[in-house]
Amino acid sequence: MIESEISRDRMQRRLDRLWEIGKTDRGGVTRLAYSEEENDAFEYVLEEISAIDSMAVEEDSIGNVFATTAPEASESLYLGSHLDSVFNGGRLDGTLGVVAALEAIEAVEASDEEPEIPPTLVLFRAEESARFGQAMIGSRGALGLLTTEDFSVVDQSNVPLWRAMQEAGFQPENLSEPTLDLNRIAGFLELHIEQGRVLDETSTNVGVVSSIRAPVRYRFEVLGDYDHSGATPMSMRRDAIAGAAEMITAVEEIGIEFDQDGDIVTTVGDITVSEGAINKVCGELSFPVDVRSNDRQFRDRIEERIVSSLEAIAEDRDLVLNTECINQTDPVELDEDMMEHLLETAESIGTSYRRLPSGGGHDAMNVQRLNIPTGMLFVPSVDGVSHNPAEETSEDAIEDAATVFARSIVDGVP
């Protein structure tokens, strides 16, 4: 029985070891895209893969890794996720998807059951946008979805993506074409913590994802005048911070207002002040805005409302507002047949399960965009915590999700 081959201890050992790679003094992990830490995490997983005699490994020009038990097979079920993280993130985000997929493949190999479709483990690079402001770089490259402009985006140190790839040991090629044989992908499965509270608060071990929200992201630059805080009368100030504070409040208020009409979340997660000081009126700052929805048309309405509202605030305060759209993707409905398959498999192993949407973006959405049958599982985020050192889930849920993946390998996909 496959179920008896799933090892909690092996998964926890791998999760703990990966946690050590990039572990911070605040208990989290920082493994940014194309960093030495991301490279080290890939090397560790490759070492673990090497112990499985049947696995053949390939690496593409931007560092994505594909390990399969049957390289000559005409089709394969792909399973996996990413190993990079946000700044001081949790130990499960992305990493759990790789570890559980490897465990499922390993369990099938150790069992007496023959898979209907042989599996391929996928390790995507650079899923998080923490370094370059661009998400899912690895999966987009593998699927032929990167543009020339994408390679020119820069990080906080003004290092462009193409150079970071080279410094990490890769030679990116023209990725207008996929690095994968798309006809070989019979389906794709990804596991992730929910990053929300639904599963945890309903004591549900496995969530089957129905759709994935997608963001539109902006960077707003607010320009005023630098002045002395003691010598400049209030009526004569062009205070960038005060203006930005009103703008950020407006972003929240618009999200709350339109949340009554449809699926929407609006977030300002950072503010960067240039040359700020306690005794200065601020003259320059920037902040990002993240707007997400499962409904593209509805999101477009909110996007327009936010931009026009911030422009009006800038005009009222005699500030300059520079607006840059840095990322825009479409929401995705995952494959209905794959969803039903995962729901039936979860029921067959006796775990608690439910269907729910994803608030965060994932590599799975890029695969589904190419009409490749894609499914996704969630496990609970304890207290809804994610992208944080306190990120955690239960061992029962991890084992159940890995078992669903193992059974899916053996039973095949719709």
XYZ file of C-alpha atoms in Angstrom:
414
model
C 0.000 0.000 0.000
C 1.257 3.417 -0.947
C -0.075 4.921 2.271
C 2.395 2.869 4.307
C 5.306 4.178 2.229
C 4.639 7.845 3.064
C 7.143 8.905 5.736
C 6.395 11.864 7.997
C 9.898 11.667 9.443
C 11.517 11.904 6.017
C 9.425 14.925 5.071
C 10.098 16.694 8.375
C 13.833 15.981 8.066
C 13.890 17.562 4.629
C 11.810 20.541 5.722
C 14.109 21.119 8.699
C 17.231 20.869 6.561
C 15.875 23.320 4.005
C 14.907 25.668 6.842
C 18.590 25.823 7.805
C 19.459 27.118 4.335
C 18.941 30.858 4.616
C 17.625 30.726 8.174
C 17.518 34.162 9.804
C 18.217 35.165 13.394
C 14.496 35.947 13.692
C 13.513 32.347 13.043
C 12.450 32.713 9.441
C 14.192 32.031 6.160
C 15.489 34.306 3.407
C 16.238 32.537 0.111
C 15.797 35.125 -2.586
C 15.530 34.344 -6.273
C 18.890 33.468 -7.861
C 20.743 33.906 -4.575
C 23.408 31.634 -3.137
C 20.811 30.365 -0.668
C 18.382 29.370 -3.425
C 21.236 27.568 -5.194
C 22.109 25.731 -1.973
C 18.503 24.638 -1.498
C 18.414 23.231 -5.029
C 21.677 21.400 -4.406
C 20.286 19.804 -1.264
C 17.167 18.531 -3.035
C 19.313 17.236 -5.889
C 21.363 15.288 -3.335
C 18.163 13.746 -1.992
C 17.016 12.892 -5.514
C 20.333 11.212 -6.294
C 19.555 8.530 -3.703
C 16.626 7.386 -5.881
C 18.178 5.164 -8.543
C 15.384 5.585 -11.054
C 15.434 9.400 -11.219
C 16.925 11.185 -14.227
C 17.576 14.916 -13.780
C 17.541 17.788 -16.273
C 18.225 21.495 -15.684
C 17.169 24.223 -18.097
C 19.013 27.426 -18.978
C 17.502 29.446 -16.105
C 17.993 26.797 -13.404
C 14.629 25.024 -13.253
C 15.070 21.328 -12.423
C 13.001 18.385 -13.697
C 13.569 14.892 -12.295
C 11.640 11.994 -13.764
C 11.418 8.260 -13.229
C 10.784 7.620 -16.934
C 12.633 10.103 -19.172
C 11.687 8.217 -22.332
C 7.939 8.206 -21.569
C 5.785 10.164 -24.011
C 3.839 11.790 -21.173
C 4.299 12.432 -17.468
C 2.429 13.846 -14.487
C 4.417 16.844 -13.235
C 4.437 17.682 -9.512
C 6.346 20.337 -7.600
C 6.760 23.942 -6.537
C 9.546 26.427 -5.699
C 12.331 26.829 -3.117
C 12.880 30.602 -2.973
C 11.287 32.717 -0.243
C 10.318 36.233 0.744
C 12.452 38.167 3.235
C 12.306 36.374 6.601
C 9.544 34.083 5.381
C 8.262 30.810 6.743
C 9.760 27.363 6.338
C 6.832 25.880 4.383
C 5.956 28.305 1.589
C 6.979 26.618 -1.666
C 9.317 24.244 0.129
C 6.475 22.025 1.331
C 5.259 21.614 -2.250
C 8.661 20.301 -3.331
C 9.102 18.014 -0.310
C 5.595 16.510 -0.558
C 5.887 15.953 -4.311
C 9.248 14.196 -3.837
C 7.736 12.101 -1.041
C 4.793 11.061 -3.214
C 7.106 10.015 -6.049
C 9.402 8.164 -3.666
C 6.467 6.358 -2.043
C 5.163 5.180 -5.411
C 8.626 3.936 -6.377
C 8.878 1.976 -3.113
C 5.425 0.421 -3.467
C 4.292 -2.523 -5.569
C 1.903 -0.348 -7.585
C 2.654 0.741 -11.133
C 1.750 4.337 -11.993
C -0.582 4.824 -14.920
C 1.474 7.866 -15.918
C 5.088 8.204 -14.660
C 5.789 11.291 -12.521
C 8.222 14.177 -12.920
C 9.369 16.286 -9.971
C 9.483 20.023 -10.766
C 11.632 22.590 -8.951
C 10.830 26.049 -10.266
C 13.128 29.007 -9.719
C 12.173 32.498 -8.528
C 8.475 32.154 -7.741
C 8.440 34.970 -5.198
C 8.490 38.625 -6.250
C 10.501 39.702 -3.188
C 13.735 40.381 -5.074
C 12.748 41.553 -8.550
C 9.125 42.622 -8.144
C 8.252 39.920 -10.693
C 6.598 36.670 -9.633
C 6.826 33.125 -11.026
C 9.878 33.828 -13.196
C 10.980 30.187 -13.325
C 7.658 28.719 -14.381
C 7.067 31.473 -16.918
C 10.477 30.777 -18.431
C 9.880 27.040 -18.542
C 6.557 27.588 -20.288
C 7.784 30.196 -22.798
C 6.006 33.115 -21.108
C 8.939 35.414 -20.309
C 9.517 38.559 -22.361
C 12.709 40.438 -23.185
C 11.562 43.206 -20.837
C 11.261 40.714 -17.977
C 15.002 40.043 -18.092
C 15.722 43.741 -17.538
C 13.886 44.151 -14.211
C 16.241 45.026 -11.364
C 16.471 44.235 -7.670
C 17.009 46.616 -4.744
C 20.733 46.798 -5.623
C 19.966 47.615 -9.269
C 21.091 44.167 -10.442
C 19.081 43.116 -13.517
C 17.480 39.699 -13.631
C 19.630 38.473 -16.518
C 22.815 39.289 -14.601
C 21.520 37.625 -11.420
C 20.853 34.491 -13.443
C 24.397 34.561 -14.822
C 25.894 35.182 -11.376
C 23.949 32.157 -10.101
C 25.609 30.033 -12.792
C 23.087 30.048 -15.634
C 23.105 31.279 -19.207
C 19.550 32.315 -20.070
C 18.581 31.769 -23.660
C 15.747 33.178 -25.750
C 12.789 32.003 -23.682
C 10.042 32.968 -26.086
C 9.878 29.190 -26.540
C 9.307 26.787 -23.610
C 12.201 24.869 -22.136
C 9.758 21.993 -21.554
C 8.083 19.684 -24.042
C 4.546 20.840 -23.297
C 3.039 17.838 -25.072
C 4.703 15.594 -22.490
C 2.868 17.210 -19.549
C -0.234 15.121 -18.875
C -1.056 17.314 -15.891
C 0.485 19.395 -13.131
C -0.046 19.235 -9.362
C 1.166 21.682 -6.718
C 0.826 21.717 -2.930
C 0.937 24.835 -0.769
C -0.130 26.071 2.619
C -3.413 27.937 2.314
C -2.041 31.335 3.433
C -5.472 32.028 4.898
C -7.706 30.821 7.752
C -10.451 28.724 6.161
C -8.931 25.253 6.527
C -7.523 25.924 9.987
C -10.765 27.349 11.372
C -12.857 24.519 9.898
C -10.429 21.773 11.031
C -9.985 20.608 7.438
C -6.768 18.843 6.416
C -6.884 19.194 2.633
C -8.191 21.969 0.420
C -8.747 21.452 -3.301
C -8.169 24.769 -5.061
C -10.840 25.909 -7.508
C -9.353 29.181 -8.778
C -6.398 31.496 -8.207
C -6.704 35.211 -7.671
C -4.320 37.309 -9.717
C -2.838 40.696 -8.895
C -2.341 43.965 -10.643
C 0.527 45.775 -8.951
C 1.549 49.419 -9.048
C 4.405 51.472 -7.710
C 3.473 55.046 -6.848
C 6.127 57.733 -6.377
C 5.054 60.820 -4.424
C 7.109 64.009 -4.828
C 6.819 67.119 -2.675
C 9.390 69.455 -1.105
C 12.047 68.777 1.507
C 11.760 71.440 4.208
C 12.834 72.050 7.782
C 10.273 70.626 10.214
C 10.557 73.546 12.599
C 10.897 76.458 10.204
C 8.225 75.614 7.595
C 4.620 76.648 8.413
C 1.997 73.915 7.981
C 0.225 75.897 5.258
C 3.390 76.088 3.140
C 4.305 72.401 3.121
C 4.213 69.931 0.266
C 4.608 66.889 2.528
C 5.019 63.628 0.615
C 4.468 61.473 3.715
C 1.250 63.210 4.709
C -0.035 62.881 1.154
C 0.980 59.232 0.950
C -0.760 58.538 4.266
C -4.023 59.829 2.800
C -3.459 57.801 -0.365
C -2.756 54.577 1.540
C -5.901 55.068 3.619
C -7.838 55.577 0.374
C -6.535 52.268 -1.001
C -7.826 50.485 2.095
C -11.178 52.302 2.070
C -11.770 51.466 -1.603
C -11.057 47.796 -0.911
C -13.487 47.766 2.016
C -16.168 49.566 -0.003
C -16.036 47.282 -3.026
C -15.612 44.095 -0.980
C -19.376 44.286 -0.561
C -19.885 43.982 -4.333
C -17.437 41.273 -5.368
C -14.151 39.488 -4.769
C -11.443 42.076 -4.092
C -8.507 42.762 -1.766
C -6.332 45.898 -1.838
C -3.014 46.147 -0.024
C -0.123 48.533 0.565
C 2.623 46.368 2.031
C 5.566 48.754 2.140
C 6.604 52.396 2.080
C 10.081 53.612 1.110
C 11.094 57.111 2.168
C 14.027 58.812 0.493
C 16.324 60.657 2.915
C 13.769 60.782 5.679
C 14.577 62.297 9.074
C 12.705 63.332 12.212
C 13.456 66.995 11.597
C 12.590 67.111 7.874
C 9.405 67.482 5.907
C 9.567 64.581 3.461
C 9.960 65.401 -0.202
C 10.053 61.970 -1.824
C 8.782 58.444 -1.210
C 7.293 55.467 -2.968
C 4.885 52.671 -2.110
C 3.446 49.659 -3.932
C -0.227 48.730 -4.270
C -1.408 45.143 -4.754
C -4.995 44.591 -5.985
C -6.322 41.028 -6.376
C -9.528 39.398 -7.520
C -10.911 36.280 -9.152
C -12.826 38.585 -11.530
C -10.640 40.483 -14.022
C -13.329 42.980 -15.083
C -14.237 43.766 -11.484
C -10.564 44.187 -10.605
C -10.117 46.579 -13.528
C -12.866 48.799 -12.090
C -11.177 48.919 -8.693
C -7.795 49.566 -10.284
C -9.173 52.589 -12.151
C -10.861 53.875 -8.994
C -7.626 53.616 -6.974
C -5.476 55.362 -9.578
C -7.944 58.210 -10.066
C -8.405 58.654 -6.302
C -4.667 58.874 -5.687
C -4.261 61.341 -8.543
C -6.987 63.518 -7.003
C -5.272 63.463 -3.598
C -1.974 64.471 -5.194
C -3.627 67.347 -7.016
C -5.377 68.590 -3.863
C -2.059 68.569 -1.969
C 0.009 70.040 -4.814
C 2.132 66.885 -5.032
C 3.530 65.093 -8.046
C 2.377 61.473 -8.413
C 4.296 59.165 -10.749
C 2.480 55.937 -11.538
C 4.021 52.677 -12.773
C 2.180 49.415 -13.378
C 4.788 46.799 -12.475
C 2.828 43.563 -12.864
C -0.548 42.454 -14.182
C -1.839 38.896 -14.510
C -5.231 37.338 -15.104
C -7.123 35.172 -12.597
C -7.229 31.477 -13.416
C -9.872 28.779 -13.039
C -8.155 25.433 -12.469
C -9.140 22.322 -14.409
C -12.558 21.072 -13.301
C -11.831 17.401 -14.013
C -8.590 17.608 -12.048
C -10.459 19.194 -9.152
C -13.009 16.395 -9.114
C -10.231 13.823 -9.271
C -8.479 15.360 -6.266
C -11.732 15.621 -4.304
C -12.506 11.951 -4.962
C -8.968 10.926 -4.029
C -9.119 12.905 -0.780
C -12.397 11.190 0.077
C -10.969 7.771 -0.747
C -8.150 8.109 1.811
C -10.537 9.261 4.529
C -9.192 12.747 5.126
C -11.237 15.899 5.721
C -11.404 18.095 2.630
C -13.182 20.994 0.969
C -13.024 23.049 -2.196
C -11.864 26.685 -1.977
C -10.206 29.479 -3.992
C -6.615 30.665 -3.614
C -5.899 34.242 -2.612
C -2.218 34.019 -3.520
C -0.621 33.465 -6.900
C 1.222 30.220 -7.647
C 3.210 28.575 -10.443
C 0.177 26.366 -11.073
C -1.682 29.278 -12.632
C 0.908 29.609 -15.411
C 0.619 25.927 -16.274
C -3.183 26.112 -16.407
C -2.994 29.180 -18.664
C -1.570 26.895 -21.354
C -4.619 24.625 -20.989
C -2.600 21.911 -19.277
C -4.858 20.170 -16.707
C -3.711 21.599 -13.393
C -4.706 20.836 -9.827
C -3.658 22.314 -6.524
C -3.940 21.235 -2.907
C -3.817 23.363 0.216
C -3.014 22.349 3.763
C -4.009 24.574 6.716
C -2.006 27.619 7.729
C -2.196 27.643 11.521
C -3.935 30.914 12.509
C -3.790 31.907 8.838
C -0.113 32.866 9.118
C 2.044 32.882 5.969
C 5.201 34.632 4.710
C 6.209 34.757 8.363
C 8.493 32.752 10.695
C 5.385 31.566 12.588
C 4.127 29.763 9.467
C 3.061 26.214 10.400
C 0.725 23.349 9.552
C -0.023 19.907 10.991
C 1.882 16.727 10.214
C -1.451 14.956 9.654
C -2.344 17.391 6.888
C 1.077 17.093 5.242
C 0.837 13.293 5.253
C -2.705 13.350 3.844
C -1.776 15.745 1.042
C 1.306 13.718 0.090
C -0.870 10.597 0.058
C -3.382 12.265 -2.275
C -0.504 13.077 -4.624
C 0.867 9.530 -4.442
C -2.548 8.047 -5.212
C -2.946 10.510 -8.093
C 0.327 9.285 -9.600
C -0.827 5.676 -9.452
C -4.419 6.266 -10.535
C -3.546 8.727 -13.290
C -5.193 12.046 -14.071
C -8.459 12.696 -15.927
